[in-house]
CSV table of C-alpha atoms and ligand atoms in Angstrom, one decimal:
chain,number,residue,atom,x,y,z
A,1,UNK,CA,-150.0,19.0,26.4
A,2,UNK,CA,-150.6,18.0,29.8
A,3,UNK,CA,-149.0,15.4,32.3
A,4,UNK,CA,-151.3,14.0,34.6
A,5,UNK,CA,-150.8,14.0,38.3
A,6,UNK,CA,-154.1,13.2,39.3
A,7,UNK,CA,-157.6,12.2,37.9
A,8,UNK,CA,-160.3,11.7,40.2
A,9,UNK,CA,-163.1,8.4,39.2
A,10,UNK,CA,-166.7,10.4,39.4
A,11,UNK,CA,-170.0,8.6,39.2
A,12,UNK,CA,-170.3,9.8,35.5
A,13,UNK,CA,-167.2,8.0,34.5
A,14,UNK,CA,-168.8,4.8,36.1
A,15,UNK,CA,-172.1,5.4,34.5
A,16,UNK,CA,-170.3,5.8,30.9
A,17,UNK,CA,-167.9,2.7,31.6
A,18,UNK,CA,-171.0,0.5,32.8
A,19,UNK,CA,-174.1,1.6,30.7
A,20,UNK,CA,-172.5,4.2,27.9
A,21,UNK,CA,-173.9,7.7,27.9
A,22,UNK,CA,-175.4,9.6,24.9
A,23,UNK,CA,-172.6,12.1,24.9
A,24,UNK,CA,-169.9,9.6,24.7
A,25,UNK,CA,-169.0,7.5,21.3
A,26,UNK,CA,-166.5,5.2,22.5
A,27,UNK,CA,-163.7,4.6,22.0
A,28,UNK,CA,-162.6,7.8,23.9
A,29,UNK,CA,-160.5,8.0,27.7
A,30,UNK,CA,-163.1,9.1,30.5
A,31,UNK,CA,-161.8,11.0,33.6
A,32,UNK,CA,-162.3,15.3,33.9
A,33,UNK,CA,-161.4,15.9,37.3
A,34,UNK,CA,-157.8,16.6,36.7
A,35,UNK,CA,-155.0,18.2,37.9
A,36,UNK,CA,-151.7,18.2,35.6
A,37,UNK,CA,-148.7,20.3,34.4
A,38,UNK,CA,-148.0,21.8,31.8
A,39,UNK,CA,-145.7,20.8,28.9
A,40,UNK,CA,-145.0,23.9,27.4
A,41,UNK,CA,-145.5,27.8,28.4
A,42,UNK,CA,-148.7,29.0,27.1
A,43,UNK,CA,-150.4,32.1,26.6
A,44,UNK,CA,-154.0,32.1,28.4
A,45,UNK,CA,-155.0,35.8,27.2
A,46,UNK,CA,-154.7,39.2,28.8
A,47,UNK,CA,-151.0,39.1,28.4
A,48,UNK,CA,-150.8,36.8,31.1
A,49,UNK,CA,-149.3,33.1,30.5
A,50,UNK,CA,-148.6,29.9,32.9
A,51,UNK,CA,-145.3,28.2,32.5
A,52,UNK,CA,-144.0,24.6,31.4
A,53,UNK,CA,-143.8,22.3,34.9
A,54,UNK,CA,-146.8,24.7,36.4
A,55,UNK,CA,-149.5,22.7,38.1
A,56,UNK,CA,-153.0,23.7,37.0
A,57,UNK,CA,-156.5,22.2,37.4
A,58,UNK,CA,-158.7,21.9,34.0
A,59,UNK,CA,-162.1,23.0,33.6
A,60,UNK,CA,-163.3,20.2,31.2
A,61,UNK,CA,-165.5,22.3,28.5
A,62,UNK,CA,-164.6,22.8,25.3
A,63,UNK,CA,-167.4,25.2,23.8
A,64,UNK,CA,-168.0,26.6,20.2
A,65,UNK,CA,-167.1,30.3,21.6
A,66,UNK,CA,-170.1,31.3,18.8
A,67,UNK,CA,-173.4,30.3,20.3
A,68,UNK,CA,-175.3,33.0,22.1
A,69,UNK,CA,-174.8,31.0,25.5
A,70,UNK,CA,-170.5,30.6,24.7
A,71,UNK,CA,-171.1,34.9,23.8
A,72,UNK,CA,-172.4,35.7,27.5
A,73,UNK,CA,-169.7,33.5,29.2
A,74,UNK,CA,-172.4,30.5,29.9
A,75,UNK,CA,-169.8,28.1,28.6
A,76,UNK,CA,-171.2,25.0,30.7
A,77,UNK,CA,-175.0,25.8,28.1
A,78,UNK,CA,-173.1,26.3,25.1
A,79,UNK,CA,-175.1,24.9,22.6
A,80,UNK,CA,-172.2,22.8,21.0
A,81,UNK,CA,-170.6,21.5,24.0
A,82,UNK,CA,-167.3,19.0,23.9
A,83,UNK,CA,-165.6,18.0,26.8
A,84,UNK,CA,-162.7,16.3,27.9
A,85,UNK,CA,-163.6,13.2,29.1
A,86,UNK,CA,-166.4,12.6,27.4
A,87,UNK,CA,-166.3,13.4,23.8
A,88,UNK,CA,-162.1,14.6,24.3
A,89,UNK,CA,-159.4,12.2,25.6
A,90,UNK,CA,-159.5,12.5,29.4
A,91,UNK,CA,-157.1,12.1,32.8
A,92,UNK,CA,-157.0,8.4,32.8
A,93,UNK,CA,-153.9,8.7,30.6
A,94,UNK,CA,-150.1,9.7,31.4
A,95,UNK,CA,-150.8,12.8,29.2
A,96,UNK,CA,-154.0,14.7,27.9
A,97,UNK,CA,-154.0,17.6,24.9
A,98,UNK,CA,-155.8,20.7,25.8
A,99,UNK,CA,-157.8,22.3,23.3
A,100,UNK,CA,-157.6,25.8,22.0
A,101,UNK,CA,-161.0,27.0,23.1
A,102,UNK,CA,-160.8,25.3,26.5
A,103,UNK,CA,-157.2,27.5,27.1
A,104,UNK,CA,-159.2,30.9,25.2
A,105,UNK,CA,-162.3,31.0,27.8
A,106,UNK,CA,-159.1,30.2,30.6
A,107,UNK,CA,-160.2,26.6,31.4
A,108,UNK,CA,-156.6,25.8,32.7
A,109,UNK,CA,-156.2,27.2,36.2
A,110,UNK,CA,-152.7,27.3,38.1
A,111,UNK,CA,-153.2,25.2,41.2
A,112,UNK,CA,-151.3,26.9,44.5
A,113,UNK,CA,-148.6,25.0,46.5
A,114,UNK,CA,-151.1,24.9,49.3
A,115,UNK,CA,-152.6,21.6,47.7
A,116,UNK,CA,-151.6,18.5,46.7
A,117,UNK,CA,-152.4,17.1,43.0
A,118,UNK,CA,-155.0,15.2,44.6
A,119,UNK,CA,-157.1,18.1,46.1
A,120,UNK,CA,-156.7,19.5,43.0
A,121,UNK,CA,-158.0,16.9,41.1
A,122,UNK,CA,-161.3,17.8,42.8
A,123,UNK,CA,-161.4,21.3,42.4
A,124,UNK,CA,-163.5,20.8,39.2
A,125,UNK,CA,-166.4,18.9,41.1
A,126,UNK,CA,-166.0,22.3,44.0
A,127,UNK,CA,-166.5,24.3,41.1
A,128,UNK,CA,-169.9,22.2,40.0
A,129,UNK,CA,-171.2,22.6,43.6
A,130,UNK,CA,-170.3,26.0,43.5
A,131,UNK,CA,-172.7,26.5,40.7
A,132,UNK,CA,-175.1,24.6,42.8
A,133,UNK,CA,-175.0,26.9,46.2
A,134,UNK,CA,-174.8,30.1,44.3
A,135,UNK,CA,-178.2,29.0,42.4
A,136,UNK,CA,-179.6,28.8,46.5
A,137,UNK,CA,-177.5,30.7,48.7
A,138,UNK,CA,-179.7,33.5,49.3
A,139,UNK,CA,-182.6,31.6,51.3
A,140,UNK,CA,-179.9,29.0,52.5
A,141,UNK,CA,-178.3,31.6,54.4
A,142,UNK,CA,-181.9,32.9,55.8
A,143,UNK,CA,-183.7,29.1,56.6
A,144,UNK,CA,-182.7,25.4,57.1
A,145,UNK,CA,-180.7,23.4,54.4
A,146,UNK,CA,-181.2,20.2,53.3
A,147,UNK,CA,-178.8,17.6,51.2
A,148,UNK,CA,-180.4,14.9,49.9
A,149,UNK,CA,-177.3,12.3,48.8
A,150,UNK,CA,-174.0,11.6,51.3
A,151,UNK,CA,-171.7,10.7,48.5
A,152,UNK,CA,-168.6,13.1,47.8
A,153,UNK,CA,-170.6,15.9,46.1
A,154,UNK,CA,-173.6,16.2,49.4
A,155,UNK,CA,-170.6,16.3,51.7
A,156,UNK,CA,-169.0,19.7,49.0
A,157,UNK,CA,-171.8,21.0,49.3
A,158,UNK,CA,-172.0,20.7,53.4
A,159,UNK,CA,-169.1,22.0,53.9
A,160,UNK,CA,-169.4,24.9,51.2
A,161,UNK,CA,-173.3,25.5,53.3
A,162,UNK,CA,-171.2,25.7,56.6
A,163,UNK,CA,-169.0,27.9,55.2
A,164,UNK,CA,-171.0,30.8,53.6
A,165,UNK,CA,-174.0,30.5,56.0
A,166,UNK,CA,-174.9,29.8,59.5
A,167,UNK,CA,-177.9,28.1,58.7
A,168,UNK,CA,-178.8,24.2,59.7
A,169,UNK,CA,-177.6,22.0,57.4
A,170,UNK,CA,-179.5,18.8,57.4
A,171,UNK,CA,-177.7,15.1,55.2
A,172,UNK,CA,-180.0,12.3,53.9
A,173,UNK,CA,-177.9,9.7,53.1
A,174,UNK,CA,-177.9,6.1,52.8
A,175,UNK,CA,-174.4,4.7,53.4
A,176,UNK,CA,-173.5,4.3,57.1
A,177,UNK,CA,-169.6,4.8,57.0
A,178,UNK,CA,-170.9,8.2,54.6
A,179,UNK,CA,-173.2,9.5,57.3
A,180,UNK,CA,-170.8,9.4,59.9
A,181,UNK,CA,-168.5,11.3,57.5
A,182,UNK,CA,-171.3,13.8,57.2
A,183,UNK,CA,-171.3,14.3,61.4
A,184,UNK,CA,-167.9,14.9,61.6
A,185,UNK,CA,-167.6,17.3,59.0
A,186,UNK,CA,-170.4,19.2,60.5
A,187,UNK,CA,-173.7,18.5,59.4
A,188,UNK,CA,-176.8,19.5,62.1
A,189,UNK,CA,-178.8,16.4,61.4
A,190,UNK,CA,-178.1,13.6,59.5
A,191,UNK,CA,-180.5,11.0,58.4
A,192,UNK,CA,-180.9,7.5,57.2
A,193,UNK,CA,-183.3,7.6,54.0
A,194,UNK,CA,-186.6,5.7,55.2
A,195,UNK,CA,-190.3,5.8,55.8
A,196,UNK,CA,-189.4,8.4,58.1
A,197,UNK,CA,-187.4,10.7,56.2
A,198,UNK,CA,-190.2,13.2,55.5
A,199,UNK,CA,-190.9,13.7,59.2
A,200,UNK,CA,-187.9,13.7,60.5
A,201,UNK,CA,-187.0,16.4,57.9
A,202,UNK,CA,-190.2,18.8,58.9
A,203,UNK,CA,-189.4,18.4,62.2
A,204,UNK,CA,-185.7,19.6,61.5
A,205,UNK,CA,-186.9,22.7,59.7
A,206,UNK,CA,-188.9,23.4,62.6
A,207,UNK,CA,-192.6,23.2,63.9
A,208,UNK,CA,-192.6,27.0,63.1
A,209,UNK,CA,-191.7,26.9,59.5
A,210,UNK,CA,-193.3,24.6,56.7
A,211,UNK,CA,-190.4,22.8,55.6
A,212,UNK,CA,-187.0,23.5,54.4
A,213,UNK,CA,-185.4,26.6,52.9
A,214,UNK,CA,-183.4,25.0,50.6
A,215,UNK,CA,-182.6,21.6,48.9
A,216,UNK,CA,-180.3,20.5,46.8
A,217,UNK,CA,-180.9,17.0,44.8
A,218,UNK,CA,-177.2,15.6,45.2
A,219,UNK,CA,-177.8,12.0,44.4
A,220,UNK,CA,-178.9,10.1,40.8
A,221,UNK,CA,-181.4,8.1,42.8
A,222,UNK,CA,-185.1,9.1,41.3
A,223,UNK,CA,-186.6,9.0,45.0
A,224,UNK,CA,-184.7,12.1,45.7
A,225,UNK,CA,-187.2,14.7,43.9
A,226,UNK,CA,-190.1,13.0,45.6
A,227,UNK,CA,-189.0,13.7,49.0
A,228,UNK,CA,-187.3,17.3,48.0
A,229,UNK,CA,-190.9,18.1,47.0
A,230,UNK,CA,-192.4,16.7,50.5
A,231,UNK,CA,-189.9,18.6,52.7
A,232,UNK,CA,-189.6,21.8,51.1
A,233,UNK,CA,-191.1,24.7,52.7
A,234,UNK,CA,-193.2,28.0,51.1
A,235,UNK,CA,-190.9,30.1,49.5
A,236,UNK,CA,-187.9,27.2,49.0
A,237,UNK,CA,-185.5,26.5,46.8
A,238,UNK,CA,-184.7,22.7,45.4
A,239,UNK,CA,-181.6,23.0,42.9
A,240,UNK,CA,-181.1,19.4,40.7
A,241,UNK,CA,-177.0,18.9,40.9
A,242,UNK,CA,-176.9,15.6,40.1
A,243,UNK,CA,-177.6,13.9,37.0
A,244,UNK,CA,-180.6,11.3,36.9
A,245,UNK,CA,-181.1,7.6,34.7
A,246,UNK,CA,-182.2,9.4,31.3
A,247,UNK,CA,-185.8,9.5,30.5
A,248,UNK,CA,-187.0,10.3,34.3
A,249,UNK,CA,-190.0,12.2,34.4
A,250,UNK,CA,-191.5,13.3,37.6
A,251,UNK,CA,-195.6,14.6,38.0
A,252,UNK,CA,-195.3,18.3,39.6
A,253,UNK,CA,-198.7,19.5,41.4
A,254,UNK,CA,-198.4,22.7,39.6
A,255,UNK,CA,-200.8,24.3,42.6
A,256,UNK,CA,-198.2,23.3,44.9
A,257,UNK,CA,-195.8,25.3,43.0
A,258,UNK,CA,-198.0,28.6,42.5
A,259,UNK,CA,-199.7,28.7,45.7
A,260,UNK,CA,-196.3,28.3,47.9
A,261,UNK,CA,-193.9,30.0,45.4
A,262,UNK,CA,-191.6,27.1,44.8
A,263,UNK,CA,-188.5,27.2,42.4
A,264,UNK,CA,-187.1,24.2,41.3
A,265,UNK,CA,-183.4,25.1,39.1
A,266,UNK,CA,-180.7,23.0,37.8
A,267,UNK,CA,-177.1,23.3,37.6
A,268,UNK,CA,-175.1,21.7,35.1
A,269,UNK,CA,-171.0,21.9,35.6
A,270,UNK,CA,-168.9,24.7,36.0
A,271,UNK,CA,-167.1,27.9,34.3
A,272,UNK,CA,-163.8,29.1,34.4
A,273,UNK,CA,-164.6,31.7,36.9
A,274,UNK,CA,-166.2,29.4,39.5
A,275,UNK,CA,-163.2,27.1,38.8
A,276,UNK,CA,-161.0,29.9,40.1
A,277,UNK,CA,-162.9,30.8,42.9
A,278,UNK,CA,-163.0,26.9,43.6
A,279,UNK,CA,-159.3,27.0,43.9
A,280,UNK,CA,-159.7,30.4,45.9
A,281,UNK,CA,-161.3,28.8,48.7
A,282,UNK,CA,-159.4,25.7,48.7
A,283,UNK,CA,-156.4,27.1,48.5
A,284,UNK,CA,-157.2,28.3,52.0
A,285,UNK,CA,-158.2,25.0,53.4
A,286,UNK,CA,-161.6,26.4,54.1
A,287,UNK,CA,-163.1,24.1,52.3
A,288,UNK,CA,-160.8,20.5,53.3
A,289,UNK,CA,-161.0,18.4,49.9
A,290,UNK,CA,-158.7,15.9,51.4
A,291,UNK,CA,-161.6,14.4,53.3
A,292,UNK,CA,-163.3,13.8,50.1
A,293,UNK,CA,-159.8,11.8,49.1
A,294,UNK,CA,-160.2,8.4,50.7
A,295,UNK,CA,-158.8,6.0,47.8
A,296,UNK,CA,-155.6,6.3,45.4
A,297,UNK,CA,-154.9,3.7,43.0
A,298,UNK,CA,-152.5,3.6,40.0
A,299,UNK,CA,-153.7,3.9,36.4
A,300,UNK,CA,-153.4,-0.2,36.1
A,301,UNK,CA,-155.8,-0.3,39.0
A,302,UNK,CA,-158.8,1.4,37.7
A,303,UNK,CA,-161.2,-1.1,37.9
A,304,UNK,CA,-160.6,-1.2,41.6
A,305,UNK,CA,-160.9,2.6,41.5
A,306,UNK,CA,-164.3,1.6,39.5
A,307,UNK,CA,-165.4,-0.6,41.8
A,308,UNK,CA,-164.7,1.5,45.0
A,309,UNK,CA,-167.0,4.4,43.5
A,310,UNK,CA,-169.8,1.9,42.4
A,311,UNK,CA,-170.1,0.3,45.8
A,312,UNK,CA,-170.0,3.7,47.6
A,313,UNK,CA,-166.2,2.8,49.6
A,314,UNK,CA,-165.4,5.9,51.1
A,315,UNK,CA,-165.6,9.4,48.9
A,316,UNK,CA,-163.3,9.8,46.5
A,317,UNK,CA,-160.9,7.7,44.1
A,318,UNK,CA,-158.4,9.7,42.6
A,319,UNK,CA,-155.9,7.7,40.0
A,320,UNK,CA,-152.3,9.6,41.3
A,321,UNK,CA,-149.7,6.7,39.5
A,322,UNK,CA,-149.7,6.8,35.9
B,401,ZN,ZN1,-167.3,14.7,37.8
B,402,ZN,ZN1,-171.2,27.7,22.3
């Protein structure tokens, strides 16, 4: 058992409350980017165990442990995937039971005094974009990077780009308050989706090259694979972070793809592992996840918290009174 202290609002969990979502069959509590203490000491394997009143940050998956994906430590793919917050009771709730399998693969991860329950809330989305760079770091770190989306996760992933490379990062966003946010936390360019945007991108990369190195797809709007297509360069990267409306379907030149050597990946969640190494870098404040924090409401104000995230207020709501 686990007491809440924080639960951050992600676009999923305004996509399920709006619109449902295949994976969820109501009535179950949403919210999986939590950070909570325990109730009881537990054993989490290798002799090691985390103590009642310890603060830890939860990787949401609950896999089958059996499936070939569970058996090489590709928990996010297993085959037979639950998850807290979407087919398990979630943070929106005083108190949340942790499932065996999600303590066996060592989904609970103590959270350092160094951050507050509300960074640590949104250690689990670092750990996603985590996923995301390691799937493109090699050519980020060589050529220019593009973010398409400046919601919370494109402004992770800026500052995670800024970190472990010394590359140009490039932002297209949409929301003005957003874009600024993107300047000040360090982004080389940072433009307003438009007409334009494919130029303006090229001509960031450089007259030199033939586009970008790298793109990441950090937004649910369709238009985004469109333009990541039209400003990636020979030999690029695009990785697909965010979800999209189900059913979207995109045409692919597939000579475009051959003849420049394009690789277009996904990334789906997050492991354990990358959730420790989320709270690793945190911990440090090398990668500042209080910027992403802009709204705290109680639990009797979620729909404000809702509506914040659906109208693009700031970054991050994180529910912190329960
Ligand atoms: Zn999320
Ligand atoms: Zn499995």
């Amino acid at each position: 058992m686990l007491k809440v202290n924080a639960c951050a609002v992600c676009g999923y969990d305004v996509r399920v409350f709006r619109n449902g979502h295949r994976k969820v069959s109501p009535p179950v509590i949403l919210g999986h980017e939590l950070c909570g203490e325990i109730q009881s000491d537990i054993m989490v394997g290798n002799g090691m165990s985390i103590n009642a009143g310890s603060r830890v940050a939860v990787c949401p998956l609950i896999p089958c442990l059996h499936c070939p994906y569970c058996q090489a430590g590709d928990y996010n793919l297993c085959m037979n995937l639950k998850e807290i917050g979407s087919t398990s009771n979630g943070g929106f709730a005083q108190y949340v039971t942790i499932p065996e399998q999600l303590i066996r693969i060592g989904g609970l991860v103590p959270v350092p005094d160094s951050l507050t329950d509300e960074e640590a809330a949104l250690l689990e989305p670092l750990a996603c974009c985590l996923n995301s760079v390691s799937r493109i770091l090699p050519v980020a770190k060589q050529r220019s990077v593009v973010i398409i989306g400046d919601g919370p996760m494109g402004l992770i992933h800026l500052q995670l780009f800024k970190r472990l490379s010394s590359s140009r990062v490039a932002i297209v966003g949409k929301v003005p308050s957003r874009m600024e946010k993107s300047r000040a936390m360090g982004a080389d360019a940072v433009f307003a989706y438009s007409p334009q945007t494919v130029a303006d991108v090229l001509d960031f990369a450089g007259a030199s090259s033939s586009g970008a190195g790298a793109v990441v797809i950090a937004t649910s709007n369709p238009v985004a694979f469109e333009l990541a297509a039209k400003v990636s360069g020979k030999n690029s990267k695009i990785n697909i972070f965010a979800g999209m409306p189900s059913g979207q379907t995109f045409l692919l030149d597939v000579n475009w793809l051959h003849y420049n050597q394009i690789s277009i990946t996904g990334t789906f969640s997050s492991t354990p592992k990358m959730l420790e190494e989320a709270t690793r870098i945190a911990a440090d404040k090398a990668i500042d996840l209080s910027a992403i924090v802009t709204h705290k409401y109680s639990l009797s104000e979620i729909e404000k918290a809702i509506d914040v995230t659906e109208k693009y207020y700031g970054l991050r709501a994180v529910i912190n009174k329960f």
